[in-house]
mmCIF file with all atom_site columns, C-alpha atoms in Angstrom:
data_model
loop_
_atom_site.group_PDB
_atom_site.id
_atom_site.type_symbol
_atom_site.label_atom_id
_atom_site.label_alt_id
_atom_site.label_comp_id
_atom_site.label_asym_id
_atom_site.label_entity_id
_atom_site.label_seq_id
_atom_site.pdbx_PDB_ins_code
_atom_site.Cartn_x
_atom_site.Cartn_y
_atom_site.Cartn_z
_atom_site.occupancy
_atom_site.B_iso_or_equiv
_atom_site.pdbx_formal_charge
_atom_site.auth_seq_id
_atom_site.auth_comp_id
_atom_site.auth_asym_id
_atom_site.auth_atom_id
_atom_site.pdbx_PDB_model_num
ATOM 1   C CA . MET A 1 1   ? -3.888  21.724  -27.720 1.00 48.00 ? 152 MET A CA 1
ATOM 2   C CA . GLU A 1 2   ? -3.467  23.520  -24.409 1.00 58.00 ? 153 GLU A CA 1
ATOM 3   C CA . ASN A 1 3   ? -0.370  25.683  -24.033 1.00 58.00 ? 154 ASN A CA 1
ATOM 4   C CA . ARG A 1 4   ? 2.200   24.646  -21.467 1.00 71.00 ? 155 ARG A CA 1
ATOM 5   C CA . HIS A 1 5   ? 2.815   27.237  -18.795 1.00 75.00 ? 156 HIS A CA 1
ATOM 6   C CA . LYS A 1 6   ? 5.942   29.370  -18.874 1.00 79.00 ? 157 LYS A CA 1
ATOM 7   C CA . ALA A 1 7   ? 8.032   29.248  -15.711 1.00 81.00 ? 158 ALA A CA 1
ATOM 8   C CA . GLY A 1 8   ? 8.398   32.646  -14.056 1.00 86.00 ? 159 GLY A CA 1
ATOM 9   C CA . ILE A 1 9   ? 11.249  34.044  -11.974 1.00 91.00 ? 160 ILE A CA 1
ATOM 10  C CA . TYR A 1 10  ? 9.915   32.442  -8.786  1.00 95.00 ? 161 TYR A CA 1
ATOM 11  C CA . GLU A 1 11  ? 9.733   28.959  -10.279 1.00 92.00 ? 162 GLU A CA 1
ATOM 12  C CA . LYS A 1 12  ? 13.061  29.253  -12.111 1.00 89.00 ? 163 LYS A CA 1
ATOM 13  C CA . TYR A 1 13  ? 15.265  30.747  -9.406  1.00 91.00 ? 164 TYR A CA 1
ATOM 14  C CA . ILE A 1 14  ? 13.574  30.891  -6.003  1.00 96.00 ? 165 ILE A CA 1
ATOM 15  C CA . LYS A 1 15  ? 11.276  27.924  -5.467  1.00 97.00 ? 166 LYS A CA 1
ATOM 16  C CA . ARG A 1 16  ? 14.011  25.277  -5.778  1.00 96.00 ? 167 ARG A CA 1
ATOM 17  C CA . LEU A 1 17  ? 16.277  27.183  -3.393  1.00 96.00 ? 168 LEU A CA 1
ATOM 18  C CA . LEU A 1 18  ? 13.477  27.390  -0.819  1.00 97.00 ? 169 LEU A CA 1
ATOM 19  C CA . ASP A 1 19  ? 12.829  23.661  -1.249  1.00 97.00 ? 170 ASP A CA 1
ATOM 20  C CA . ILE A 1 20  ? 16.474  22.872  -0.471  1.00 97.00 ? 171 ILE A CA 1
ATOM 21  C CA . VAL A 1 21  ? 16.627  25.168  2.561   1.00 97.00 ? 172 VAL A CA 1
ATOM 22  C CA . CYS A 1 22  ? 13.287  24.023  4.030   1.00 96.00 ? 173 CYS A CA 1
ATOM 23  C CA . SER A 1 23  ? 13.937  20.301  3.561   1.00 97.00 ? 174 SER A CA 1
ATOM 24  C CA . LEU A 1 24  ? 17.501  20.490  4.879   1.00 97.00 ? 175 LEU A CA 1
ATOM 25  C CA . VAL A 1 25  ? 16.470  22.458  7.983   1.00 97.00 ? 176 VAL A CA 1
ATOM 26  C CA . PHE A 1 26  ? 13.593  20.043  8.650   1.00 96.00 ? 177 PHE A CA 1
ATOM 27  C CA . LEU A 1 27  ? 15.833  16.974  8.353   1.00 96.00 ? 178 LEU A CA 1
ATOM 28  C CA . LEU A 1 28  ? 18.450  18.492  10.675  1.00 97.00 ? 179 LEU A CA 1
ATOM 29  C CA . LEU A 1 29  ? 15.865  19.460  13.292  1.00 97.00 ? 180 LEU A CA 1
ATOM 30  C CA . PHE A 1 30  ? 13.615  16.400  13.188  1.00 96.00 ? 181 PHE A CA 1
ATOM 31  C CA . TRP A 1 31  ? 15.903  13.469  12.330  1.00 96.00 ? 182 TRP A CA 1
ATOM 32  C CA . TRP A 1 32  ? 14.943  11.987  15.709  1.00 97.00 ? 183 TRP A CA 1
ATOM 33  C CA . LEU A 1 33  ? 11.264  11.910  14.696  1.00 96.00 ? 184 LEU A CA 1
ATOM 34  C CA . TYR A 1 34  ? 12.121  9.562   11.827  1.00 96.00 ? 185 TYR A CA 1
ATOM 35  C CA . LEU A 1 35  ? 13.800  7.207   14.289  1.00 96.00 ? 186 LEU A CA 1
ATOM 36  C CA . VAL A 1 36  ? 10.801  7.241   16.648  1.00 96.00 ? 187 VAL A CA 1
ATOM 37  C CA . ILE A 1 37  ? 8.220   6.666   13.910  1.00 95.00 ? 188 ILE A CA 1
ATOM 38  C CA . GLY A 1 38  ? 10.386  4.027   12.224  1.00 95.00 ? 189 GLY A CA 1
ATOM 39  C CA . LEU A 1 39  ? 10.750  2.142   15.517  1.00 95.00 ? 190 LEU A CA 1
ATOM 40  C CA . LEU A 1 40  ? 6.994   2.258   16.169  1.00 94.00 ? 191 LEU A CA 1
ATOM 41  C CA . VAL A 1 41  ? 6.162   1.141   12.633  1.00 93.00 ? 192 VAL A CA 1
ATOM 42  C CA . GLY A 1 42  ? 8.573   -1.776  12.995  1.00 92.00 ? 193 GLY A CA 1
ATOM 43  C CA . ILE A 1 43  ? 6.989   -2.828  16.297  1.00 91.00 ? 194 ILE A CA 1
ATOM 44  C CA . LYS A 1 44  ? 3.338   -2.375  15.318  1.00 89.00 ? 195 LYS A CA 1
ATOM 45  C CA . LEU A 1 45  ? 3.356   -3.241  11.597  1.00 87.00 ? 196 LEU A CA 1
ATOM 46  C CA . GLY A 1 46  ? 6.595   -5.095  11.017  1.00 85.00 ? 197 GLY A CA 1
ATOM 47  C CA . ARG A 1 47  ? 9.016   -4.789  8.135   1.00 87.00 ? 198 ARG A CA 1
ATOM 48  C CA . PRO A 1 48  ? 9.569   -3.205  5.744   1.00 90.00 ? 199 PRO A CA 1
ATOM 49  C CA . ILE A 1 49  ? 9.239   0.085   7.607   1.00 93.00 ? 200 ILE A CA 1
ATOM 50  C CA . LEU A 1 50  ? 9.002   2.116   4.422   1.00 94.00 ? 201 LEU A CA 1
ATOM 51  C CA . PHE A 1 51  ? 6.452   1.739   1.634   1.00 89.00 ? 202 PHE A CA 1
ATOM 52  C CA . LYS A 1 52  ? 8.073   2.210   -1.788  1.00 92.00 ? 203 LYS A CA 1
ATOM 53  C CA . GLN A 1 53  ? 6.204   2.895   -5.000  1.00 93.00 ? 204 GLN A CA 1
ATOM 54  C CA . ALA A 1 54  ? 6.992   4.274   -8.467  1.00 96.00 ? 205 ALA A CA 1
ATOM 55  C CA . ARG A 1 55  ? 5.385   7.641   -9.251  1.00 96.00 ? 206 ARG A CA 1
ATOM 56  C CA . PRO A 1 56  ? 5.578   10.046  -12.216 1.00 96.00 ? 207 PRO A CA 1
ATOM 57  C CA . GLY A 1 57  ? 7.152   13.417  -11.464 1.00 96.00 ? 208 GLY A CA 1
ATOM 58  C CA . LYS A 1 58  ? 7.868   16.532  -13.504 1.00 95.00 ? 209 LYS A CA 1
ATOM 59  C CA . ASN A 1 59  ? 7.553   15.859  -17.243 1.00 94.00 ? 210 ASN A CA 1
ATOM 60  C CA . GLU A 1 60  ? 6.242   12.394  -16.304 1.00 95.00 ? 211 GLU A CA 1
ATOM 61  C CA . GLU A 1 61  ? 9.713   11.190  -15.260 1.00 96.00 ? 212 GLU A CA 1
ATOM 62  C CA . ILE A 1 62  ? 9.315   8.125   -13.030 1.00 97.00 ? 213 ILE A CA 1
ATOM 63  C CA . PHE A 1 63  ? 10.879  8.161   -9.557  1.00 97.00 ? 214 PHE A CA 1
ATOM 64  C CA . HIS A 1 64  ? 10.427  6.097   -6.408  1.00 96.00 ? 215 HIS A CA 1
ATOM 65  C CA . MET A 1 65  ? 8.411   7.667   -3.612  1.00 95.00 ? 216 MET A CA 1
ATOM 66  C CA . TYR A 1 66  ? 8.732   6.527   0.000   1.00 95.00 ? 217 TYR A CA 1
ATOM 67  C CA . LYS A 1 67  ? 6.270   6.689   2.884   1.00 94.00 ? 218 LYS A CA 1
ATOM 68  C CA . PHE A 1 68  ? 6.139   5.160   6.337   1.00 94.00 ? 219 PHE A CA 1
ATOM 69  C CA . ARG A 1 69  ? 4.128   1.981   6.179   1.00 91.00 ? 220 ARG A CA 1
ATOM 70  C CA . THR A 1 70  ? 0.542   2.271   7.465   1.00 89.00 ? 221 THR A CA 1
ATOM 71  C CA . MET A 1 71  ? -0.982  -1.109  6.505   1.00 87.00 ? 222 MET A CA 1
ATOM 72  C CA . THR A 1 72  ? -0.410  -4.731  7.433   1.00 82.00 ? 223 THR A CA 1
ATOM 73  C CA . ASP A 1 73  ? 0.166   -7.519  4.903   1.00 79.00 ? 224 ASP A CA 1
ATOM 74  C CA . LYS A 1 74  ? -2.899  -9.510  5.978   1.00 77.00 ? 225 LYS A CA 1
ATOM 75  C CA . LYS A 1 75  ? -4.242  -11.830 3.280   1.00 73.00 ? 226 LYS A CA 1
ATOM 76  C CA . ASP A 1 76  ? -7.355  -13.906 2.745   1.00 70.00 ? 227 ASP A CA 1
ATOM 77  C CA . GLY A 1 77  ? -7.477  -17.689 2.465   1.00 72.00 ? 228 GLY A CA 1
ATOM 78  C CA . ALA A 1 78  ? -6.476  -17.522 -1.194  1.00 74.00 ? 229 ALA A CA 1
ATOM 79  C CA . GLY A 1 79  ? -3.353  -15.521 -0.389  1.00 69.00 ? 230 GLY A CA 1
ATOM 80  C CA . LYS A 1 80  ? -4.745  -12.262 -1.775  1.00 79.00 ? 231 LYS A CA 1
ATOM 81  C CA . LEU A 1 81  ? -4.235  -9.029  0.165   1.00 73.00 ? 232 LEU A CA 1
ATOM 82  C CA . LEU A 1 82  ? -7.297  -7.910  2.094   1.00 72.00 ? 233 LEU A CA 1
ATOM 83  C CA . PRO A 1 83  ? -8.976  -4.577  1.165   1.00 73.00 ? 234 PRO A CA 1
ATOM 84  C CA . ASP A 1 84  ? -7.250  -1.409  2.391   1.00 71.00 ? 235 ASP A CA 1
ATOM 85  C CA . GLU A 1 85  ? -9.820  -0.739  5.119   1.00 75.00 ? 236 GLU A CA 1
ATOM 86  C CA . LYS A 1 86  ? -9.104  -4.139  6.685   1.00 77.00 ? 237 LYS A CA 1
ATOM 87  C CA . ARG A 1 87  ? -5.318  -3.706  6.565   1.00 80.00 ? 238 ARG A CA 1
ATOM 88  C CA . LEU A 1 88  ? -5.213  -0.114  7.813   1.00 83.00 ? 239 LEU A CA 1
ATOM 89  C CA . THR A 1 89  ? -4.564  -0.233  11.561  1.00 84.00 ? 240 THR A CA 1
ATOM 90  C CA . HIS A 1 90  ? -5.468  2.387   14.153  1.00 87.00 ? 241 HIS A CA 1
ATOM 91  C CA . PHE A 1 91  ? -1.807  3.331   14.365  1.00 89.00 ? 242 PHE A CA 1
ATOM 92  C CA . GLY A 1 92  ? -1.567  3.583   10.580  1.00 87.00 ? 243 GLY A CA 1
ATOM 93  C CA . SER A 1 93  ? -4.708  5.698   10.471  1.00 86.00 ? 244 SER A CA 1
ATOM 94  C CA . LEU A 1 94  ? -3.197  8.047   13.055  1.00 88.00 ? 245 LEU A CA 1
ATOM 95  C CA . LEU A 1 95  ? -0.024  8.440   10.975  1.00 89.00 ? 246 LEU A CA 1
ATOM 96  C CA . ARG A 1 96  ? -2.128  9.275   7.925   1.00 87.00 ? 247 ARG A CA 1
ATOM 97  C CA . SER A 1 97  ? -4.409  11.713  9.727   1.00 83.00 ? 248 SER A CA 1
ATOM 98  C CA . LEU A 1 98  ? -1.357  13.667  10.934  1.00 86.00 ? 249 LEU A CA 1
ATOM 99  C CA . SER A 1 99  ? 0.423   13.208  7.563   1.00 86.00 ? 250 SER A CA 1
ATOM 100 C CA . LEU A 1 100 ? 3.393   11.691  9.418   1.00 92.00 ? 251 LEU A CA 1
ATOM 101 C CA . ASP A 1 101 ? 3.544   8.827   6.920   1.00 92.00 ? 252 ASP A CA 1
ATOM 102 C CA . GLU A 1 102 ? 4.631   11.415  4.318   1.00 93.00 ? 253 GLU A CA 1
ATOM 103 C CA . LEU A 1 103 ? 7.815   12.458  6.167   1.00 95.00 ? 254 LEU A CA 1
ATOM 104 C CA . PRO A 1 104 ? 10.218  10.301  4.084   1.00 96.00 ? 255 PRO A CA 1
ATOM 105 C CA . GLU A 1 105 ? 9.268   12.462  1.097   1.00 96.00 ? 256 GLU A CA 1
ATOM 106 C CA . ILE A 1 106 ? 11.251  15.338  2.630   1.00 96.00 ? 257 ILE A CA 1
ATOM 107 C CA . TRP A 1 107 ? 14.405  13.628  1.361   1.00 96.00 ? 258 TRP A CA 1
ATOM 108 C CA . LEU A 1 108 ? 12.935  13.607  -2.169  1.00 97.00 ? 259 LEU A CA 1
ATOM 109 C CA . ILE A 1 109 ? 12.402  17.355  -1.881  1.00 97.00 ? 260 ILE A CA 1
ATOM 110 C CA . LEU A 1 110 ? 16.059  17.825  -0.974  1.00 97.00 ? 261 LEU A CA 1
ATOM 111 C CA . THR A 1 111 ? 17.190  15.702  -3.945  1.00 96.00 ? 262 THR A CA 1
ATOM 112 C CA . GLY A 1 112 ? 14.935  17.525  -6.402  1.00 95.00 ? 263 GLY A CA 1
ATOM 113 C CA . LYS A 1 113 ? 12.421  14.816  -7.256  1.00 96.00 ? 264 LYS A CA 1
ATOM 114 C CA . MET A 1 114 ? 9.653   16.665  -5.407  1.00 97.00 ? 265 MET A CA 1
ATOM 115 C CA . SER A 1 115 ? 8.844   20.138  -4.118  1.00 97.00 ? 266 SER A CA 1
ATOM 116 C CA . VAL A 1 116 ? 7.308   21.302  -0.852  1.00 97.00 ? 267 VAL A CA 1
ATOM 117 C CA . VAL A 1 117 ? 4.242   22.500  -2.796  1.00 97.00 ? 268 VAL A CA 1
ATOM 118 C CA . GLY A 1 118 ? 2.907   20.991  -6.012  1.00 97.00 ? 269 GLY A CA 1
ATOM 119 C CA . PRO A 1 119 ? 0.397   18.445  -7.353  1.00 96.00 ? 270 PRO A CA 1
ATOM 120 C CA . ARG A 1 120 ? 0.581   15.177  -5.431  1.00 95.00 ? 271 ARG A CA 1
ATOM 121 C CA . PRO A 1 121 ? 2.370   12.370  -7.328  1.00 95.00 ? 272 PRO A CA 1
ATOM 122 C CA . LEU A 1 122 ? -0.062  9.632   -8.347  1.00 94.00 ? 273 LEU A CA 1
ATOM 123 C CA . LEU A 1 123 ? 0.287   6.221   -10.007 1.00 94.00 ? 274 LEU A CA 1
ATOM 124 C CA . PRO A 1 124 ? 2.121   5.651   -13.325 1.00 95.00 ? 275 PRO A CA 1
ATOM 125 C CA . ARG A 1 125 ? -0.833  3.749   -14.773 1.00 94.00 ? 276 ARG A CA 1
ATOM 126 C CA . TYR A 1 126 ? -2.924  6.932   -14.578 1.00 94.00 ? 277 TYR A CA 1
ATOM 127 C CA . LEU A 1 127 ? -0.742  8.607   -17.221 1.00 94.00 ? 278 LEU A CA 1
ATOM 128 C CA . GLU A 1 128 ? -2.544  6.928   -20.106 1.00 93.00 ? 279 GLU A CA 1
ATOM 129 C CA . ARG A 1 129 ? -5.933  7.806   -18.573 1.00 93.00 ? 280 ARG A CA 1
ATOM 130 C CA . TYR A 1 130 ? -5.444  11.579  -18.305 1.00 94.00 ? 281 TYR A CA 1
ATOM 131 C CA . ASN A 1 131 ? -6.999  13.868  -20.852 1.00 94.00 ? 282 ASN A CA 1
ATOM 132 C CA . GLU A 1 132 ? -4.920  16.714  -22.253 1.00 92.00 ? 283 GLU A CA 1
ATOM 133 C CA . HIS A 1 133 ? -5.968  19.149  -19.540 1.00 93.00 ? 284 HIS A CA 1
ATOM 134 C CA . GLN A 1 134 ? -5.310  16.766  -16.648 1.00 94.00 ? 285 GLN A CA 1
ATOM 135 C CA . ARG A 1 135 ? -1.899  15.819  -18.005 1.00 94.00 ? 286 ARG A CA 1
ATOM 136 C CA . ARG A 1 136 ? -0.701  19.395  -17.422 1.00 95.00 ? 287 ARG A CA 1
ATOM 137 C CA . ARG A 1 137 ? -0.322  18.631  -13.711 1.00 96.00 ? 288 ARG A CA 1
ATOM 138 C CA . HIS A 1 138 ? 3.040   17.097  -14.641 1.00 96.00 ? 289 HIS A CA 1
ATOM 139 C CA . GLU A 1 139 ? 4.473   20.363  -15.952 1.00 96.00 ? 290 GLU A CA 1
ATOM 140 C CA . VAL A 1 140 ? 5.854   21.093  -12.472 1.00 96.00 ? 291 VAL A CA 1
ATOM 141 C CA . ARG A 1 141 ? 7.476   19.047  -9.712  1.00 96.00 ? 292 ARG A CA 1
ATOM 142 C CA . PRO A 1 142 ? 5.017   17.055  -7.568  1.00 97.00 ? 293 PRO A CA 1
ATOM 143 C CA . GLY A 1 143 ? 4.612   18.287  -4.002  1.00 96.00 ? 294 GLY A CA 1
ATOM 144 C CA . LEU A 1 144 ? 4.433   17.131  -0.414  1.00 95.00 ? 295 LEU A CA 1
ATOM 145 C CA . THR A 1 145 ? 1.287   19.230  -0.229  1.00 94.00 ? 296 THR A CA 1
ATOM 146 C CA . GLY A 1 146 ? -0.707  21.030  -2.866  1.00 94.00 ? 297 GLY A CA 1
ATOM 147 C CA . TYR A 1 147 ? -3.625  23.258  -3.808  1.00 94.00 ? 298 TYR A CA 1
ATOM 148 C CA . ALA A 1 148 ? -5.989  20.280  -4.066  1.00 93.00 ? 299 ALA A CA 1
ATOM 149 C CA . GLN A 1 149 ? -4.878  18.949  -0.658  1.00 90.00 ? 300 GLN A CA 1
ATOM 150 C CA . VAL A 1 150 ? -6.012  22.129  1.125   1.00 90.00 ? 301 VAL A CA 1
ATOM 151 C CA . HIS A 1 151 ? -9.292  22.285  -0.797  1.00 87.00 ? 302 HIS A CA 1
ATOM 152 C CA . GLY A 1 152 ? -10.731 18.892  0.049   1.00 79.00 ? 303 GLY A CA 1
ATOM 153 C CA . ARG A 1 153 ? -7.932  16.340  -0.301  1.00 72.00 ? 304 ARG A CA 1
ATOM 154 C CA . ASN A 1 154 ? -9.421  12.846  -0.803  1.00 71.00 ? 305 ASN A CA 1
ATOM 155 C CA . ALA A 1 155 ? -12.975 14.121  -0.312  1.00 77.00 ? 306 ALA A CA 1
ATOM 156 C CA . LEU A 1 156 ? -12.784 15.688  -3.801  1.00 85.00 ? 307 LEU A CA 1
ATOM 157 C CA . SER A 1 157 ? -13.655 13.884  -7.015  1.00 87.00 ? 308 SER A CA 1
ATOM 158 C CA . TRP A 1 158 ? -10.747 13.124  -9.326  1.00 91.00 ? 309 TRP A CA 1
ATOM 159 C CA . GLU A 1 159 ? -11.943 15.768  -11.794 1.00 92.00 ? 310 GLU A CA 1
ATOM 160 C CA . GLU A 1 160 ? -12.109 18.443  -9.094  1.00 92.00 ? 311 GLU A CA 1
ATOM 161 C CA . LYS A 1 161 ? -8.669  17.480  -7.837  1.00 94.00 ? 312 LYS A CA 1
ATOM 162 C CA . PHE A 1 162 ? -7.074  17.633  -11.284 1.00 95.00 ? 313 PHE A CA 1
ATOM 163 C CA . ASN A 1 163 ? -8.680  20.991  -12.046 1.00 95.00 ? 314 ASN A CA 1
ATOM 164 C CA . LEU A 1 164 ? -7.159  22.386  -8.856  1.00 96.00 ? 315 LEU A CA 1
ATOM 165 C CA . ASP A 1 165 ? -3.771  20.894  -9.745  1.00 96.00 ? 316 ASP A CA 1
ATOM 166 C CA . VAL A 1 166 ? -3.787  22.598  -13.144 1.00 96.00 ? 317 VAL A CA 1
ATOM 167 C CA . TRP A 1 167 ? -4.943  25.861  -11.555 1.00 96.00 ? 318 TRP A CA 1
ATOM 168 C CA . TYR A 1 168 ? -1.826  25.693  -9.402  1.00 97.00 ? 319 TYR A CA 1
ATOM 169 C CA . VAL A 1 169 ? 0.401   25.080  -12.426 1.00 96.00 ? 320 VAL A CA 1
ATOM 170 C CA . ASP A 1 170 ? -0.947  28.261  -14.025 1.00 94.00 ? 321 ASP A CA 1
ATOM 171 C CA . HIS A 1 171 ? -0.914  30.414  -10.867 1.00 94.00 ? 322 HIS A CA 1
ATOM 172 C CA . MET A 1 172 ? 2.241   29.287  -9.041  1.00 95.00 ? 323 MET A CA 1
ATOM 173 C CA . SER A 1 173 ? 3.817   32.082  -6.982  1.00 95.00 ? 324 SER A CA 1
ATOM 174 C CA . PHE A 1 174 ? 5.543   32.621  -3.662  1.00 96.00 ? 325 PHE A CA 1
ATOM 175 C CA . PHE A 1 175 ? 2.358   33.923  -2.038  1.00 97.00 ? 326 PHE A CA 1
ATOM 176 C CA . VAL A 1 176 ? 0.234   31.051  -3.411  1.00 97.00 ? 327 VAL A CA 1
ATOM 177 C CA . ASP A 1 177 ? 2.755   28.559  -1.999  1.00 97.00 ? 328 ASP A CA 1
ATOM 178 C CA . LEU A 1 178 ? 2.829   30.379  1.325   1.00 96.00 ? 329 LEU A CA 1
ATOM 179 C CA . LYS A 1 179 ? -0.955  30.294  1.626   1.00 96.00 ? 330 LYS A CA 1
ATOM 180 C CA . ILE A 1 180 ? -1.029  26.600  0.739   1.00 96.00 ? 331 ILE A CA 1
ATOM 181 C CA . LEU A 1 181 ? 1.492   25.896  3.514   1.00 95.00 ? 332 LEU A CA 1
ATOM 182 C CA . PHE A 1 182 ? -0.578  27.780  6.091   1.00 94.00 ? 333 PHE A CA 1
ATOM 183 C CA . ASP A 1 183 ? -3.753  26.028  4.903   1.00 92.00 ? 334 ASP A CA 1
ATOM 184 C CA . THR A 1 184 ? -1.953  22.678  5.065   1.00 90.00 ? 335 THR A CA 1
ATOM 185 C CA . VAL A 1 185 ? -1.259  23.174  8.759   1.00 88.00 ? 336 VAL A CA 1
ATOM 186 C CA . LYS A 1 186 ? -4.951  23.917  9.369   1.00 86.00 ? 337 LYS A CA 1
ATOM 187 C CA . THR A 1 187 ? -6.015  20.888  7.311   1.00 82.00 ? 338 THR A CA 1
ATOM 188 C CA . VAL A 1 188 ? -3.682  18.547  9.215   1.00 79.00 ? 339 VAL A CA 1
ATOM 189 C CA . VAL A 1 189 ? -4.774  19.906  12.603  1.00 76.00 ? 340 VAL A CA 1
ATOM 190 C CA . LYS A 1 190 ? -8.449  19.486  11.668  1.00 72.00 ? 341 LYS A CA 1
ATOM 191 C CA . ARG A 1 191 ? -7.718  16.117  9.981   1.00 61.00 ? 342 ARG A CA 1
ATOM 192 C CA . GLU A 1 192 ? -9.903  17.019  7.014   1.00 59.00 ? 343 GLU A CA 1
ATOM 193 C CA . GLY A 1 193 ? -10.338 15.069  3.766   1.00 50.00 ? 344 GLY A CA 1
ATOM 194 C CA . ILE A 1 194 ? -8.291  12.044  4.804   1.00 51.00 ? 345 ILE A CA 1
ATOM 195 C CA . SER A 1 195 ? -10.715 9.596   3.204   1.00 50.00 ? 346 SER A CA 1
ATOM 196 C CA . SER A 1 196 ? -13.058 9.724   0.258   1.00 46.00 ? 347 SER A CA 1
ATOM 197 C CA . GLY A 1 197 ? -16.760 9.114   0.793   1.00 48.00 ? 348 GLY A CA 1
ATOM 198 C CA . THR A 1 198 ? -16.461 5.399   0.052   1.00 47.00 ? 349 THR A CA 1
ATOM 199 C CA . SER A 1 199 ? -12.859 4.447   0.802   1.00 51.00 ? 350 SER A CA 1
ATOM 200 C CA . VAL A 1 200 ? -10.186 4.901   3.483   1.00 50.00 ? 351 VAL A CA 1
ATOM 201 C CA . THR A 1 201 ? -7.940  6.352   0.803   1.00 59.00 ? 352 THR A CA 1
ATOM 202 C CA . MET A 1 202 ? -9.121  7.247   -2.723  1.00 67.00 ? 353 MET A CA 1
ATOM 203 C CA . GLU A 1 203 ? -10.803 5.159   -5.386  1.00 79.00 ? 354 GLU A CA 1
ATOM 204 C CA . GLU A 1 204 ? -8.756  4.379   -8.487  1.00 85.00 ? 355 GLU A CA 1
ATOM 205 C CA . PHE A 1 205 ? -8.892  6.930   -11.294 1.00 87.00 ? 356 PHE A CA 1
ATOM 206 C CA . MET A 1 206 ? -10.307 5.273   -14.411 1.00 86.00 ? 357 MET A CA 1
ATOM 207 C CA . GLY A 1 207 ? -10.226 8.250   -16.758 1.00 82.00 ? 358 GLY A CA 1
ATOM 208 C CA . THR A 1 208 ? -12.466 11.159  -17.782 1.00 80.00 ? 359 THR A CA 1
ATOM 209 C CA . SER A 1 209 ? -13.968 11.826  -21.186 1.00 61.00 ? 360 SER A CA 1
ATOM 210 C CA . GLY A 1 210 ? -13.538 15.333  -22.596 1.00 52.00 ? 361 GLY A CA 1
ATOM 211 C CA . ILE A 1 211 ? -11.561 18.189  -21.061 1.00 46.00 ? 362 ILE A CA 1
ATOM 212 C CA . GLU A 1 212 ? -12.541 19.462  -17.652 1.00 45.00 ? 363 GLU A CA 1
ATOM 213 C CA . SER A 1 213 ? -11.537 22.981  -16.675 1.00 42.00 ? 364 SER A CA 1
ATOM 214 C CA . LYS A 1 214 ? -12.087 25.149  -13.666 1.00 42.00 ? 365 LYS A CA 1
#
């Protein structure tokens, strides 16, 4: 059995304080941006403006994550939703490429459900598919951005992504977080890794046999 990491001084006393300060300052400075994006989403994609979905956080505690909506509700003749690539509009794709659809998560950082930096929160049904190593990504708060997001994002395989997540859990520090934030800006500007090789988002994770490690 793999040992759980031990939280250091930075994680225990500093990281949460920085999360509160950064999220609060951002919300105070850019509240108007939420209004603009919300208005445009309502006009171009309709209601609801926000996409809500359950996600597992630290210690696998389930919370609700919010994003700005990027897809339509178009359905086929049988009433089934069309594939993602057919429902993702140009406007929605632009929001995703600039990571503007993620802005509602800033509130979750302020309330303590998420952190500025950490493994991205995925779907609850993946919990039973993780191996022991991959499950360690839930030993810390999920993040708005993370180590995997600046090293390939959706262009990575699931195994590569999880290995990077666990690396972060074991190497979390102020300077690691700072570098991830700088790299995040570069990744967003370059619009890298938005899609996987075969999907506009990321294929579903179906599980991995054995324990992968980096």
